[in-house]
């Protein structure tokens, strides 16, 4: 898990310390990294947690927000628990080469095959929503802020 922290910081929350980027639930998560030849360090990270999709629509933090489309066989996951992904980030120099797509697909396969997940969801930065929707996911709620960063719920 500790290995994910520098990319979380560099790509997602540069103003926070590494310690601040540790989640209380990290010790229960599955942390995945993408590696490329000739590069010892991972270039992208994503973390998976078994966590129900909040349904209390009185709080827009609880209407999180991205779920897999049912018409893409690769993205389908079987009935079971709900899996949340967090801290998805790709090294800026390596963005746009398909690494994030492949890592997310791998994360989906872990959520489906190992965690027996029925839904994969996340809080999505508004800046990443189009990226997710192009991959068959959908927005189900309203926007909200985490600090200065706008998300959709
Ligand atoms: C979101 C993020 C993780 C995606 O990772 P990525 O590696 O850049 O994503 P990809 O390369 O798979 O996709 C980016 C684009 O490259 C294109 N692409 C895919 N394979 C490619 C290839 N082999 N060569 C060139 N371009 C390619 C894709 O078509 C995609 O474009 P599209 O979205 O218009 O379809 C990354 O951009 C990132 O870290 N962003 C900042 C942090 C962030 O917003 N995280 C999500 C928080 S909710």
Short mmCIF file of C-alpha atoms and ligand atoms in Angstrom, two decimals:
data_model
loop_
_atom_site.label_atom_id
_atom_site.label_comp_id
_atom_site.label_asym_id
_atom_site.label_seq_id
_atom_site.Cartn_x
_atom_site.Cartn_y
_atom_site.Cartn_z
CA UNK A 1 0.00 0.00 0.00
CA UNK A 2 2.78 2.44 0.90
CA UNK A 3 4.03 2.22 -2.67
CA UNK A 4 0.84 3.86 -3.92
CA UNK A 5 1.30 6.98 -1.83
CA UNK A 6 3.78 8.93 -3.98
CA UNK A 7 1.56 8.66 -7.07
CA UNK A 8 -1.54 9.49 -5.06
CA UNK A 9 0.26 12.61 -3.94
CA UNK A 10 1.84 13.59 -7.25
CA UNK A 11 -1.23 13.09 -9.41
CA UNK A 12 -4.23 13.58 -7.14
CA UNK A 13 -3.42 15.58 -4.03
CA UNK A 14 -0.06 17.40 -4.35
CA UNK A 15 -0.85 19.65 -1.40
CA UNK A 16 -1.30 16.77 1.04
CA UNK A 17 1.43 14.85 2.82
CA UNK A 18 1.98 11.15 2.24
CA UNK A 19 0.61 10.48 5.70
CA UNK A 20 -2.55 12.40 4.86
CA UNK A 21 -3.01 10.26 1.79
CA UNK A 22 -3.25 7.05 3.76
CA UNK A 23 -6.84 5.93 4.16
CA UNK A 24 -8.02 4.25 7.37
CA UNK A 25 -9.31 1.40 5.22
CA UNK A 26 -6.10 0.98 3.24
CA UNK A 27 -5.05 -2.01 5.30
CA UNK A 28 -8.17 -3.82 4.10
CA UNK A 29 -7.81 -2.83 0.45
CA UNK A 30 -6.35 -4.44 -2.62
CA UNK A 31 -3.74 -2.18 -4.15
CA UNK A 32 -2.86 -2.63 -7.80
CA UNK A 33 -0.10 -1.10 -9.86
CA UNK A 34 0.70 -0.94 -13.56
CA UNK A 35 4.25 -1.57 -14.63
CA UNK A 36 5.99 -1.11 -17.96
CA UNK A 37 9.26 -2.59 -19.26
CA UNK A 38 12.46 -0.80 -18.30
CA UNK A 39 10.71 1.02 -15.46
CA UNK A 40 11.12 -0.39 -11.98
CA UNK A 41 8.45 1.74 -10.37
CA UNK A 42 4.77 1.39 -11.15
CA UNK A 43 3.35 4.10 -13.40
CA UNK A 44 -0.29 3.86 -12.33
CA UNK A 45 -2.15 2.80 -9.21
CA UNK A 46 -5.66 1.95 -8.13
CA UNK A 47 -7.04 0.63 -4.85
CA UNK A 48 -10.10 -1.57 -4.30
CA UNK A 49 -12.27 -1.77 -1.23
CA UNK A 50 -15.34 -3.79 -0.40
CA UNK A 51 -17.78 -1.02 0.43
CA UNK A 52 -21.50 -0.65 -0.22
CA UNK A 53 -22.68 1.94 -2.67
CA UNK A 54 -24.29 4.55 -0.41
CA UNK A 55 -27.98 4.97 -1.11
CA UNK A 56 -28.92 7.77 1.32
CA UNK A 57 -29.91 10.42 -1.17
CA UNK A 58 -30.18 13.03 1.58
CA UNK A 59 -26.43 13.35 1.39
CA UNK A 60 -24.87 13.70 -1.99
CA UNK A 61 -21.68 12.19 -0.63
CA UNK A 62 -23.77 9.09 -0.39
CA UNK A 63 -24.86 8.96 -4.01
CA UNK A 64 -21.57 7.91 -5.44
CA UNK A 65 -21.61 7.51 -8.70
CA UNK A 66 -19.98 5.37 -11.31
CA UNK A 67 -21.13 1.88 -12.09
CA UNK A 68 -20.26 -0.53 -14.85
CA UNK A 69 -22.40 -0.60 -17.94
CA UNK A 70 -24.14 -3.86 -18.56
CA UNK A 71 -23.56 -3.98 -22.29
CA UNK A 72 -19.80 -4.43 -22.15
CA UNK A 73 -18.94 -8.03 -21.40
CA UNK A 74 -15.47 -7.11 -20.15
CA UNK A 75 -16.93 -4.71 -17.63
CA UNK A 76 -19.68 -6.93 -16.29
CA UNK A 77 -19.31 -8.26 -12.80
CA UNK A 78 -21.38 -10.95 -11.13
CA UNK A 79 -23.95 -10.49 -8.35
CA UNK A 80 -22.34 -10.16 -4.94
CA UNK A 81 -20.68 -7.49 -2.89
CA UNK A 82 -20.07 -3.92 -3.96
CA UNK A 83 -16.55 -2.79 -4.65
CA UNK A 84 -15.32 0.77 -4.54
CA UNK A 85 -12.19 1.92 -6.31
CA UNK A 86 -10.20 4.85 -5.05
CA UNK A 87 -6.99 6.76 -5.68
CA UNK A 88 -6.79 5.91 -9.37
CA UNK A 89 -3.86 7.74 -10.85
CA UNK A 90 -1.42 7.47 -13.74
CA UNK A 91 1.96 9.16 -13.87
CA UNK A 92 1.47 12.25 -16.07
CA UNK A 93 4.28 11.31 -18.48
CA UNK A 94 2.52 8.03 -19.15
CA UNK A 95 -1.07 9.21 -19.45
CA UNK A 96 -2.80 8.69 -22.78
CA UNK A 97 -1.09 5.41 -23.64
CA UNK A 98 -3.87 3.10 -22.54
CA UNK A 99 -2.33 2.20 -19.19
CA UNK A 100 -5.24 3.51 -17.11
CA UNK A 101 -7.74 1.67 -19.25
CA UNK A 102 -5.86 -1.59 -18.84
CA UNK A 103 -5.42 -1.10 -15.11
CA UNK A 104 -9.10 -0.33 -14.63
CA UNK A 105 -10.05 -3.41 -16.63
CA UNK A 106 -7.71 -5.49 -14.47
CA UNK A 107 -9.23 -3.96 -11.35
CA UNK A 108 -12.68 -4.87 -12.67
CA UNK A 109 -11.57 -8.45 -13.17
CA UNK A 110 -10.29 -8.62 -9.59
CA UNK A 111 -13.54 -7.07 -8.32
CA UNK A 112 -15.57 -9.59 -10.28
CA UNK A 113 -13.53 -12.78 -9.99
CA UNK A 114 -11.83 -12.49 -6.61
CA UNK A 115 -14.13 -10.23 -4.63
CA UNK A 116 -17.32 -11.47 -6.32
CA UNK A 117 -18.51 -7.92 -6.74
CA UNK A 118 -21.82 -6.94 -8.26
CA UNK A 119 -21.13 -3.23 -8.62
CA UNK A 120 -17.93 -1.30 -9.02
CA UNK A 121 -18.25 2.33 -8.06
CA UNK A 122 -16.23 5.39 -7.17
CA UNK A 123 -16.37 9.07 -6.40
CA UNK A 124 -15.34 10.50 -9.76
CA UNK A 125 -13.56 13.77 -10.30
CA UNK A 126 -15.57 15.86 -12.73
CA UNK A 127 -12.46 16.08 -14.88
CA UNK A 128 -12.45 12.29 -15.25
CA UNK A 129 -16.16 11.69 -15.84
CA UNK A 130 -15.91 11.68 -19.62
CA UNK A 131 -13.06 9.21 -19.37
CA UNK A 132 -15.24 6.88 -17.30
CA UNK A 133 -18.34 7.26 -19.43
CA UNK A 134 -16.33 6.43 -22.55
CA UNK A 135 -15.54 3.18 -20.81
CA UNK A 136 -19.16 2.27 -20.23
CA UNK A 137 -19.65 3.67 -16.74
CA UNK A 138 -22.42 6.03 -15.76
CA UNK A 139 -23.03 8.94 -13.44
CA UNK A 140 -25.87 8.41 -11.02
CA UNK A 141 -25.89 11.45 -8.78
CA UNK A 142 -25.03 15.06 -8.11
CA UNK A 143 -21.77 16.92 -7.83
CA UNK A 144 -20.01 17.75 -4.58
CA UNK A 145 -16.62 18.96 -3.45
CA UNK A 146 -13.77 17.35 -1.59
CA UNK A 147 -11.74 20.40 -0.71
CA UNK A 148 -11.24 22.33 -3.96
CA UNK A 149 -11.90 19.36 -6.22
CA UNK A 150 -15.34 18.83 -7.73
CA UNK A 151 -16.69 15.31 -7.89
CA UNK A 152 -19.91 13.86 -9.19
CA UNK A 153 -22.25 11.71 -7.24
C1 LIG B 1 -7.72 8.97 -15.34
C2 LIG B 1 -6.36 8.33 -15.60
C3 LIG B 1 -6.01 7.39 -14.44
C4 LIG B 1 -6.45 7.55 -16.90
O1 LIG B 1 -5.20 6.93 -17.14
P1 LIG B 1 -4.54 6.99 -18.60
O2 LIG B 1 -3.46 6.00 -18.62
O3 LIG B 1 -4.20 8.39 -18.93
O4 LIG B 1 -5.77 6.52 -19.50
P2 LIG B 1 -5.69 5.90 -20.97
O5 LIG B 1 -4.40 6.17 -21.59
O6 LIG B 1 -6.11 4.49 -20.85
O7 LIG B 1 -6.80 6.71 -21.69
C5 LIG B 1 -6.54 8.03 -22.04
C6 LIG B 1 -6.71 8.22 -23.51
O8 LIG B 1 -5.64 7.62 -24.22
C7 LIG B 1 -6.17 6.91 -25.33
N1 LIG B 1 -5.37 5.72 -25.56
C8 LIG B 1 -5.66 4.47 -25.19
N2 LIG B 1 -4.71 3.63 -25.62
C9 LIG B 1 -3.81 4.37 -26.25
C10 LIG B 1 -2.60 4.08 -26.90
N3 LIG B 1 -2.13 2.83 -26.98
N4 LIG B 1 -1.90 5.10 -27.41
C11 LIG B 1 -2.36 6.36 -27.32
N5 LIG B 1 -3.50 6.69 -26.73
C12 LIG B 1 -4.22 5.71 -26.20
C13 LIG B 1 -7.52 6.51 -24.96
O9 LIG B 1 -8.31 6.46 -26.14
C14 LIG B 1 -7.96 7.59 -24.02
O10 LIG B 1 -8.66 8.55 -24.69
P3 LIG B 1 -10.21 8.70 -24.47
O11 LIG B 1 -10.45 8.90 -23.01
O12 LIG B 1 -10.54 9.90 -25.27
O13 LIG B 1 -10.84 7.46 -24.94
C15 LIG B 1 -5.25 9.38 -15.75
O14 LIG B 1 -5.55 10.22 -16.82
C16 LIG B 1 -5.02 10.21 -14.50
O15 LIG B 1 -4.26 9.82 -13.62
N6 LIG B 1 -5.67 11.38 -14.41
C17 LIG B 1 -5.50 12.30 -13.29
C18 LIG B 1 -6.03 11.71 -12.00
C19 LIG B 1 -7.49 11.40 -12.08
O16 LIG B 1 -8.30 12.19 -12.54
N7 LIG B 1 -7.82 10.19 -11.60
C20 LIG B 1 -9.20 9.75 -11.54
C21 LIG B 1 -9.81 10.27 -10.30
S1 LIG B 1 -11.56 9.92 -10.22
#
